[in-house]
């Protein structure tokens, strides 16, 4: 299995509070991604990173920010959590750009915003 | 906009081949077709991907129609461990960045 660790695995928080999810990889892969998974929507890309301090928006980036200060860590922050951000969040990594490359996914973080 | 369409569920007998279809009639010329599968409480697992030609690996085969508007994931001999949700995905590089279009997935049931 690819060395991807997501933390926390489960999080319950209240509306309006900031939340940070962490993705840590031991594969030294250049690309890292954050997805959310909701019933009926499959997975949707939030943000991705193509190197240290290089990030770009995905399809559902509103309300989320990311940071990547080291190759191995990619952080997803919800500045002020809303109930619509209740979801399962998956981190993924790839050695090259993901459109022609396999992605390796973490085990996910279940986030509940009450 | 690009999208994929898959049947909600399919059933197969163990040790028989399984053909999982995907329609992506709005695909563009540089969009890659990926397949992933997901077991309960786990992240998606890569199965296979391709652009125009059929592809084979140790897990499965991917048959891509000549017009690229549809594709089929082929599991040559289904096992109980293949029971999962299979996602057909378009992977796009557009102005403004990289996008992935996930379908709703096909839940595969495998009977012993």
mmCIF file of N, CA and C in Angstrom, chain B:
data_model
loop_
_atom_site.group_PDB
_atom_site.id
_atom_site.type_symbol
_atom_site.label_atom_id
_atom_site.label_comp_id
_atom_site.label_asym_id
_atom_site.label_seq_id
_atom_site.Cartn_x
_atom_site.Cartn_y
_atom_site.Cartn_z
ATOM 1 N N UNK B 1 -20.529 19.927 -20.678
ATOM 2 C CA UNK B 1 -19.415 19.490 -19.843
ATOM 3 C C UNK B 1 -19.300 17.968 -19.892
ATOM 4 N N UNK B 2 -18.095 17.470 -19.683
ATOM 5 C CA UNK B 2 -17.888 16.029 -19.729
ATOM 6 C C UNK B 2 -18.617 15.343 -18.591
ATOM 7 N N UNK B 3 -19.133 14.146 -18.842
ATOM 8 C CA UNK B 3 -19.749 13.350 -17.791
ATOM 9 C C UNK B 3 -19.658 11.881 -18.175
ATOM 10 N N UNK B 4 -19.821 11.024 -17.161
ATOM 11 C CA UNK B 4 -19.842 9.591 -17.407
ATOM 12 C C UNK B 4 -21.141 9.022 -16.870
ATOM 13 N N UNK B 5 -21.630 7.979 -17.513
ATOM 14 C CA UNK B 5 -22.856 7.315 -17.107
ATOM 15 C C UNK B 5 -22.592 5.833 -16.970
ATOM 16 N N UNK B 6 -22.965 5.276 -15.814
ATOM 17 C CA UNK B 6 -22.755 3.858 -15.532
ATOM 18 C C UNK B 6 -24.044 3.262 -14.971
ATOM 19 N N UNK B 7 -24.250 1.955 -15.153
ATOM 20 C CA UNK B 7 -25.394 1.335 -14.481
ATOM 21 C C UNK B 7 -25.206 1.366 -12.969
ATOM 22 N N UNK B 8 -26.307 1.447 -12.242
ATOM 23 C CA UNK B 8 -26.209 1.521 -10.786
ATOM 24 C C UNK B 8 -25.601 0.269 -10.177
ATOM 25 N N UNK B 9 -25.974 -0.875 -10.695
ATOM 26 C CA UNK B 9 -25.467 -2.119 -10.113
ATOM 27 C C UNK B 9 -25.420 -3.212 -11.166
ATOM 28 N N UNK B 10 -24.581 -4.190 -10.912
ATOM 29 C CA UNK B 10 -24.488 -5.386 -11.746
ATOM 30 C C UNK B 10 -24.181 -6.565 -10.850
ATOM 31 N N UNK B 11 -24.519 -7.737 -11.372
ATOM 32 C CA UNK B 11 -24.298 -8.956 -10.607
ATOM 33 C C UNK B 11 -23.529 -9.949 -11.465
ATOM 34 N N UNK B 12 -22.663 -10.687 -10.839
ATOM 35 C CA UNK B 12 -21.883 -11.685 -11.566
ATOM 36 C C UNK B 12 -21.721 -12.918 -10.698
ATOM 37 N N UNK B 13 -21.448 -14.028 -11.355
ATOM 38 C CA UNK B 13 -21.102 -15.251 -10.640
ATOM 39 C C UNK B 13 -19.586 -15.339 -10.509
ATOM 40 N N UNK B 14 -19.170 -15.936 -9.417
ATOM 41 C CA UNK B 14 -17.744 -16.099 -9.191
ATOM 42 C C UNK B 14 -17.103 -16.891 -10.322
ATOM 43 N N UNK B 15 -15.901 -16.473 -10.694
ATOM 44 C CA UNK B 15 -15.085 -17.109 -11.732
ATOM 45 C C UNK B 15 -15.624 -16.909 -13.143
ATOM 46 N N UNK B 16 -16.615 -16.062 -13.294
ATOM 47 C CA UNK B 16 -17.084 -15.713 -14.640
ATOM 48 C C UNK B 16 -16.578 -14.312 -15.006
ATOM 49 N N UNK B 17 -16.473 -14.017 -16.321
ATOM 50 C CA UNK B 17 -16.048 -12.665 -16.700
ATOM 51 C C UNK B 17 -17.145 -11.645 -16.430
ATOM 52 N N UNK B 18 -16.710 -10.429 -16.175
ATOM 53 C CA UNK B 18 -17.627 -9.324 -15.923
ATOM 54 C C UNK B 18 -17.270 -8.174 -16.862
ATOM 55 N N UNK B 19 -18.303 -7.622 -17.491
ATOM 56 C CA UNK B 19 -18.107 -6.473 -18.377
ATOM 57 C C UNK B 19 -18.866 -5.282 -17.794
ATOM 58 N N UNK B 20 -18.144 -4.290 -17.341
ATOM 59 C CA UNK B 20 -18.747 -3.109 -16.738
ATOM 60 C C UNK B 20 -18.715 -1.971 -17.762
ATOM 61 N N UNK B 21 -19.887 -1.506 -18.203
ATOM 62 C CA UNK B 21 -19.908 -0.472 -19.242
ATOM 63 C C UNK B 21 -19.877 0.938 -18.674
ATOM 64 N N UNK B 22 -19.404 1.858 -19.501
ATOM 65 C CA UNK B 22 -19.415 3.276 -19.155
ATOM 66 C C UNK B 22 -19.645 4.089 -20.417
ATOM 67 N N UNK B 23 -20.562 5.010 -20.340
ATOM 68 C CA UNK B 23 -20.815 5.905 -21.467
ATOM 69 C C UNK B 23 -20.213 7.265 -21.164
ATOM 70 N N UNK B 24 -19.458 7.803 -22.103
ATOM 71 C CA UNK B 24 -18.862 9.143 -21.940
ATOM 72 C C UNK B 24 -18.896 9.844 -23.288
ATOM 73 N N UNK B 25 -20.103 10.075 -23.753
ATOM 74 C CA UNK B 25 -20.299 10.585 -25.112
ATOM 75 C C UNK B 25 -19.768 11.998 -25.305
ATOM 76 N N UNK B 26 -19.529 12.736 -24.207
ATOM 77 C CA UNK B 26 -19.043 14.116 -24.328
ATOM 78 C C UNK B 26 -17.525 14.204 -24.167
ATOM 79 N N UNK B 27 -16.861 13.088 -24.263
ATOM 80 C CA UNK B 27 -15.411 13.070 -24.068
ATOM 81 C C UNK B 27 -14.699 13.901 -25.136
ATOM 82 N N UNK B 28 -13.617 14.549 -24.750
ATOM 83 C CA UNK B 28 -12.790 15.290 -25.694
ATOM 84 C C UNK B 28 -11.538 14.481 -26.022
ATOM 85 N N UNK B 29 -10.854 14.923 -27.095
ATOM 86 C CA UNK B 29 -9.774 14.113 -27.643
ATOM 87 C C UNK B 29 -8.624 13.815 -26.709
ATOM 88 N N UNK B 30 -8.372 14.670 -25.726
ATOM 89 C CA UNK B 30 -7.225 14.475 -24.838
ATOM 90 C C UNK B 30 -7.637 13.982 -23.454
ATOM 91 N N UNK B 31 -8.895 13.644 -23.279
ATOM 92 C CA UNK B 31 -9.372 13.177 -21.967
ATOM 93 C C UNK B 31 -9.020 11.704 -21.783
ATOM 94 N N UNK B 32 -8.445 11.393 -20.638
ATOM 95 C CA UNK B 32 -8.121 10.014 -20.318
ATOM 96 C C UNK B 32 -9.304 9.346 -19.607
ATOM 97 N N UNK B 33 -9.434 8.048 -19.809
ATOM 98 C CA UNK B 33 -10.462 7.245 -19.166
ATOM 99 C C UNK B 33 -9.795 6.413 -18.074
ATOM 100 N N UNK B 34 -10.253 6.595 -16.861
ATOM 101 C CA UNK B 34 -9.716 5.854 -15.727
ATOM 102 C C UNK B 34 -10.814 5.012 -15.105
ATOM 103 N N UNK B 35 -10.419 3.922 -14.468
ATOM 104 C CA UNK B 35 -11.324 3.123 -13.642
ATOM 105 C C UNK B 35 -10.675 2.912 -12.277
ATOM 106 N N UNK B 36 -11.491 3.161 -11.273
ATOM 107 C CA UNK B 36 -11.094 2.888 -9.894
ATOM 108 C C UNK B 36 -12.204 2.058 -9.252
ATOM 109 N N UNK B 37 -11.856 1.373 -8.181
ATOM 110 C CA UNK B 37 -12.882 0.667 -7.424
ATOM 111 C C UNK B 37 -12.729 1.022 -5.953
ATOM 112 N N UNK B 38 -13.833 0.860 -5.236
ATOM 113 C CA UNK B 38 -13.827 1.272 -3.834
ATOM 114 C C UNK B 38 -14.583 0.260 -2.993
ATOM 115 N N UNK B 39 -13.913 -0.216 -1.971
ATOM 116 C CA UNK B 39 -14.542 -1.081 -0.978
ATOM 117 C C UNK B 39 -15.082 -0.218 0.154
ATOM 118 N N UNK B 40 -16.038 -0.721 0.932
ATOM 119 C CA UNK B 40 -16.602 0.080 2.043
ATOM 120 C C UNK B 40 -15.522 0.569 3.000
ATOM 121 N N UNK B 41 -15.632 1.827 3.376
ATOM 122 C CA UNK B 41 -14.740 2.463 4.356
ATOM 123 C C UNK B 41 -13.283 2.514 3.894
ATOM 124 N N UNK B 42 -13.058 2.438 2.589
ATOM 125 C CA UNK B 42 -11.707 2.561 2.059
ATOM 126 C C UNK B 42 -11.662 3.620 0.967
ATOM 127 N N UNK B 43 -10.469 4.073 0.675
ATOM 128 C CA UNK B 43 -10.297 4.973 -0.441
ATOM 129 C C UNK B 43 -10.353 4.223 -1.756
ATOM 130 N N UNK B 44 -10.610 4.934 -2.848
ATOM 131 C CA UNK B 44 -10.614 4.270 -4.165
ATOM 132 C C UNK B 44 -9.257 3.651 -4.472
ATOM 133 N N UNK B 45 -9.305 2.574 -5.234
ATOM 134 C CA UNK B 45 -8.106 1.850 -5.646
ATOM 135 C C UNK B 45 -8.018 1.880 -7.167
ATOM 136 N N UNK B 46 -6.865 2.230 -7.690
ATOM 137 C CA UNK B 46 -6.663 2.296 -9.142
ATOM 138 C C UNK B 46 -6.847 0.911 -9.762
ATOM 139 N N UNK B 47 -7.540 0.886 -10.906
ATOM 140 C CA UNK B 47 -7.682 -0.374 -11.648
ATOM 141 C C UNK B 47 -6.931 -0.297 -12.976
ATOM 142 N N UNK B 48 -7.265 0.700 -13.792
ATOM 143 C CA UNK B 48 -6.664 0.781 -15.125
ATOM 144 C C UNK B 48 -6.987 2.137 -15.732
ATOM 145 N N UNK B 49 -6.213 2.565 -16.729
ATOM 146 C CA UNK B 49 -6.596 3.765 -17.476
ATOM 147 C C UNK B 49 -6.047 3.702 -18.891
ATOM 148 N N UNK B 50 -6.640 4.501 -19.780
ATOM 149 C CA UNK B 50 -6.194 4.528 -21.160
ATOM 150 C C UNK B 50 -6.688 5.763 -21.879
ATOM 151 N N UNK B 51 -6.187 5.953 -23.089
ATOM 152 C CA UNK B 51 -6.567 7.122 -23.884
ATOM 153 C C UNK B 51 -7.343 6.704 -25.129
ATOM 154 N N UNK B 52 -6.728 5.879 -25.966
ATOM 155 C CA UNK B 52 -7.407 5.475 -27.195
ATOM 156 C C UNK B 52 -7.366 3.964 -27.414
ATOM 157 N N UNK B 53 -6.261 3.354 -27.091
ATOM 158 C CA UNK B 53 -6.107 1.922 -27.355
ATOM 159 C C UNK B 53 -6.577 1.103 -26.163
ATOM 160 N N UNK B 54 -6.940 -0.134 -26.442
ATOM 161 C CA UNK B 54 -7.285 -1.056 -25.364
ATOM 162 C C UNK B 54 -6.059 -1.295 -24.487
ATOM 163 N N UNK B 55 -6.299 -1.527 -23.208
ATOM 164 C CA UNK B 55 -5.215 -1.656 -22.234
ATOM 165 C C UNK B 55 -5.445 -2.912 -21.412
ATOM 166 N N UNK B 56 -4.358 -3.561 -21.058
ATOM 167 C CA UNK B 56 -4.438 -4.731 -20.182
ATOM 168 C C UNK B 56 -3.450 -4.576 -19.038
ATOM 169 N N UNK B 57 -3.861 -5.009 -17.863
ATOM 170 C CA UNK B 57 -2.905 -5.155 -16.764
ATOM 171 C C UNK B 57 -3.299 -6.385 -15.954
ATOM 172 N N UNK B 58 -2.632 -6.581 -14.826
ATOM 173 C CA UNK B 58 -2.870 -7.826 -14.096
ATOM 174 C C UNK B 58 -4.262 -7.856 -13.459
ATOM 175 N N UNK B 59 -4.870 -6.683 -13.286
ATOM 176 C CA UNK B 59 -6.178 -6.652 -12.639
ATOM 177 C C UNK B 59 -7.329 -6.799 -13.632
ATOM 178 N N UNK B 60 -7.187 -6.158 -14.797
ATOM 179 C CA UNK B 60 -8.342 -6.048 -15.691
ATOM 180 C C UNK B 60 -7.895 -5.660 -17.093
ATOM 181 N N UNK B 61 -8.887 -5.561 -17.973
ATOM 182 C CA UNK B 61 -8.675 -5.021 -19.316
ATOM 183 C C UNK B 61 -9.628 -3.859 -19.515
ATOM 184 N N UNK B 62 -9.212 -2.918 -20.331
ATOM 185 C CA UNK B 62 -10.046 -1.769 -20.672
ATOM 186 C C UNK B 62 -10.213 -1.760 -22.178
ATOM 187 N N UNK B 63 -11.468 -1.865 -22.598
ATOM 188 C CA UNK B 63 -11.789 -1.810 -24.019
ATOM 189 C C UNK B 63 -12.421 -0.456 -24.297
ATOM 190 N N UNK B 64 -11.819 0.297 -25.209
ATOM 191 C CA UNK B 64 -12.293 1.644 -25.538
ATOM 192 C C UNK B 64 -12.865 1.622 -26.942
ATOM 193 N N UNK B 65 -14.090 2.110 -27.071
ATOM 194 C CA UNK B 65 -14.726 2.147 -28.385
ATOM 195 C C UNK B 65 -13.924 3.015 -29.348
ATOM 196 N N UNK B 66 -14.069 2.724 -30.621
ATOM 197 C CA UNK B 66 -13.279 3.453 -31.619
ATOM 198 C C UNK B 66 -13.582 4.952 -31.593
ATOM 199 N N UNK B 67 -14.822 5.325 -31.340
ATOM 200 C CA UNK B 67 -15.167 6.751 -31.271
ATOM 201 C C UNK B 67 -14.944 7.333 -29.877
ATOM 202 N N UNK B 68 -14.499 6.498 -28.956
ATOM 203 C CA UNK B 68 -14.173 6.864 -27.568
ATOM 204 C C UNK B 68 -15.371 7.335 -26.761
ATOM 205 N N UNK B 69 -16.567 7.143 -27.259
ATOM 206 C CA UNK B 69 -17.744 7.594 -26.530
ATOM 207 C C UNK B 69 -18.196 6.591 -25.472
ATOM 208 N N UNK B 70 -17.583 5.455 -25.440
ATOM 209 C CA UNK B 70 -17.893 4.477 -24.407
ATOM 210 C C UNK B 70 -16.671 3.604 -24.148
ATOM 211 N N UNK B 71 -16.683 2.945 -23.005
ATOM 212 C CA UNK B 71 -15.610 2.015 -22.680
ATOM 213 C C UNK B 71 -16.180 0.910 -21.802
ATOM 214 N N UNK B 72 -15.436 -0.170 -21.697
ATOM 215 C CA UNK B 72 -15.857 -1.309 -20.901
ATOM 216 C C UNK B 72 -14.688 -1.817 -20.081
ATOM 217 N N UNK B 73 -14.911 -1.950 -18.802
ATOM 218 C CA UNK B 73 -13.927 -2.576 -17.926
ATOM 219 C C UNK B 73 -14.238 -4.067 -17.877
ATOM 220 N N UNK B 74 -13.229 -4.866 -18.116
ATOM 221 C CA UNK B 74 -13.419 -6.317 -18.149
ATOM 222 C C UNK B 74 -12.613 -6.961 -17.033
ATOM 223 N N UNK B 75 -13.325 -7.627 -16.137
ATOM 224 C CA UNK B 75 -12.679 -8.476 -15.128
ATOM 225 C C UNK B 75 -12.777 -9.893 -15.660
ATOM 226 N N UNK B 76 -11.657 -10.529 -15.876
ATOM 227 C CA UNK B 76 -11.673 -11.789 -16.636
ATOM 228 C C UNK B 76 -12.268 -12.951 -15.849
ATOM 229 N N UNK B 77 -12.049 -12.972 -14.546
ATOM 230 C CA UNK B 77 -12.627 -14.013 -13.682
ATOM 231 C C UNK B 77 -12.958 -13.370 -12.346
ATOM 232 N N UNK B 78 -14.235 -13.074 -12.151
ATOM 233 C CA UNK B 78 -14.627 -12.377 -10.932
ATOM 234 C C UNK B 78 -14.393 -13.258 -9.704
ATOM 235 N N UNK B 79 -13.910 -12.643 -8.656
ATOM 236 C CA UNK B 79 -13.796 -13.310 -7.365
ATOM 237 C C UNK B 79 -14.627 -12.526 -6.346
ATOM 238 N N UNK B 80 -14.836 -13.121 -5.196
ATOM 239 C CA UNK B 80 -15.623 -12.442 -4.162
ATOM 240 C C UNK B 80 -14.959 -11.133 -3.744
ATOM 241 N N UNK B 81 -13.634 -11.073 -3.853
ATOM 242 C CA UNK B 81 -12.922 -9.852 -3.480
ATOM 243 C C UNK B 81 -13.105 -8.727 -4.486
ATOM 244 N N UNK B 82 -13.678 -9.043 -5.636
ATOM 245 C CA UNK B 82 -13.937 -7.998 -6.638
ATOM 246 C C UNK B 82 -15.239 -7.257 -6.393
ATOM 247 N N UNK B 83 -16.005 -7.693 -5.411
ATOM 248 C CA UNK B 83 -17.247 -6.999 -5.079
ATOM 249 C C UNK B 83 -16.905 -5.623 -4.523
ATOM 250 N N UNK B 84 -17.352 -4.576 -5.240
ATOM 251 C CA UNK B 84 -16.968 -3.205 -4.886
ATOM 252 C C UNK B 84 -17.802 -2.258 -5.742
ATOM 253 N N UNK B 85 -17.619 -0.962 -5.517
ATOM 254 C CA UNK B 85 -18.183 0.041 -6.415
ATOM 255 C C UNK B 85 -17.096 0.425 -7.411
ATOM 256 N N UNK B 86 -17.411 0.337 -8.693
ATOM 257 C CA UNK B 86 -16.454 0.644 -9.749
ATOM 258 C C UNK B 86 -16.801 1.991 -10.377
ATOM 259 N N UNK B 87 -15.826 2.870 -10.392
ATOM 260 C CA UNK B 87 -16.016 4.212 -10.929
ATOM 261 C C UNK B 87 -15.303 4.366 -12.262
ATOM 262 N N UNK B 88 -16.042 4.846 -13.228
ATOM 263 C CA UNK B 88 -15.489 5.253 -14.512
ATOM 264 C C UNK B 88 -15.249 6.758 -14.434
ATOM 265 N N UNK B 89 -14.067 7.193 -14.786
ATOM 266 C CA UNK B 89 -13.678 8.579 -14.552
ATOM 267 C C UNK B 89 -13.032 9.165 -15.798
ATOM 268 N N UNK B 90 -13.393 10.378 -16.118
ATOM 269 C CA UNK B 90 -12.667 11.112 -17.147
ATOM 270 C C UNK B 90 -11.684 12.036 -16.471
ATOM 271 N N UNK B 91 -10.475 12.061 -16.984
ATOM 272 C CA UNK B 91 -9.432 12.881 -16.418
ATOM 273 C C UNK B 91 -9.024 13.907 -17.464
ATOM 274 N N UNK B 92 -9.202 15.170 -17.130
ATOM 275 C CA UNK B 92 -9.116 16.222 -18.122
ATOM 276 C C UNK B 92 -8.023 17.219 -17.790
ATOM 277 N N UNK B 93 -7.417 17.742 -18.802
ATOM 278 C CA UNK B 93 -6.527 18.880 -18.617
ATOM 279 C C UNK B 93 -7.097 20.031 -19.421
ATOM 280 N N UNK B 94 -7.615 21.013 -18.713
ATOM 281 C CA UNK B 94 -8.265 22.132 -19.361
ATOM 282 C C UNK B 94 -7.546 23.426 -18.996
ATOM 283 N N UNK B 95 -7.856 24.488 -19.714
ATOM 284 C CA UNK B 95 -7.399 25.812 -19.314
ATOM 285 C C UNK B 95 -7.907 26.064 -17.897
ATOM 286 N N UNK B 96 -7.005 26.381 -17.009
ATOM 287 C CA UNK B 96 -7.408 26.540 -15.615
ATOM 288 C C UNK B 96 -7.059 25.348 -14.765
ATOM 289 N N UNK B 97 -6.581 24.265 -15.407
ATOM 290 C CA UNK B 97 -6.057 23.183 -14.581
ATOM 291 C C UNK B 97 -6.638 21.825 -14.868
ATOM 292 N N UNK B 98 -6.401 20.964 -13.936
ATOM 293 C CA UNK B 98 -6.705 19.551 -14.030
ATOM 294 C C UNK B 98 -8.069 19.270 -13.412
ATOM 295 N N UNK B 99 -8.880 18.452 -14.060
ATOM 296 C CA UNK B 99 -10.187 18.086 -13.540
ATOM 297 C C UNK B 99 -10.381 16.588 -13.631
ATOM 298 N N UNK B 100 -11.147 16.055 -12.703
ATOM 299 C CA UNK B 100 -11.571 14.667 -12.803
ATOM 300 C C UNK B 100 -13.086 14.637 -12.724
ATOM 301 N N UNK B 101 -13.690 13.879 -13.595
ATOM 302 C CA UNK B 101 -15.145 13.749 -13.633
ATOM 303 C C UNK B 101 -15.486 12.319 -13.223
ATOM 304 N N UNK B 102 -15.998 12.167 -12.019
ATOM 305 C CA UNK B 102 -16.395 10.858 -11.534
ATOM 306 C C UNK B 102 -17.851 10.599 -11.875
ATOM 307 N N UNK B 103 -18.144 9.379 -12.331
ATOM 308 C CA UNK B 103 -19.522 8.948 -12.432
ATOM 309 C C UNK B 103 -20.017 8.512 -11.059
ATOM 310 N N UNK B 104 -21.277 8.097 -10.997
ATOM 311 C CA UNK B 104 -21.857 7.673 -9.727
ATOM 312 C C UNK B 104 -21.412 6.270 -9.334
ATOM 313 N N UNK B 105 -20.844 5.533 -10.284
ATOM 314 C CA UNK B 105 -20.309 4.213 -9.972
ATOM 315 C C UNK B 105 -21.288 3.090 -10.176
ATOM 316 N N UNK B 106 -20.739 1.904 -10.403
ATOM 317 C CA UNK B 106 -21.523 0.669 -10.508
ATOM 318 C C UNK B 106 -21.162 -0.233 -9.341
ATOM 319 N N UNK B 107 -22.160 -0.600 -8.582
ATOM 320 C CA UNK B 107 -21.909 -1.543 -7.492
ATOM 321 C C UNK B 107 -21.952 -2.947 -8.057
ATOM 322 N N UNK B 108 -20.845 -3.667 -7.944
ATOM 323 C CA UNK B 108 -20.744 -5.024 -8.462
ATOM 324 C C UNK B 108 -20.955 -6.022 -7.328
ATOM 325 N N UNK B 109 -21.943 -6.896 -7.528
ATOM 326 C CA UNK B 109 -22.191 -7.992 -6.588
ATOM 327 C C UNK B 109 -21.656 -9.275 -7.224
ATOM 328 N N UNK B 110 -20.916 -10.059 -6.458
ATOM 329 C CA UNK B 110 -20.364 -11.318 -6.950
ATOM 330 C C UNK B 110 -20.931 -12.453 -6.110
ATOM 331 N N UNK B 111 -21.574 -13.394 -6.817
ATOM 332 C CA UNK B 111 -22.198 -14.529 -6.120
ATOM 333 C C UNK B 111 -21.287 -15.741 -6.153
ATOM 334 N N UNK B 112 -21.191 -16.410 -5.025
ATOM 335 C CA UNK B 112 -20.372 -17.627 -4.943
ATOM 336 C C UNK B 112 -21.049 -18.797 -5.634
#
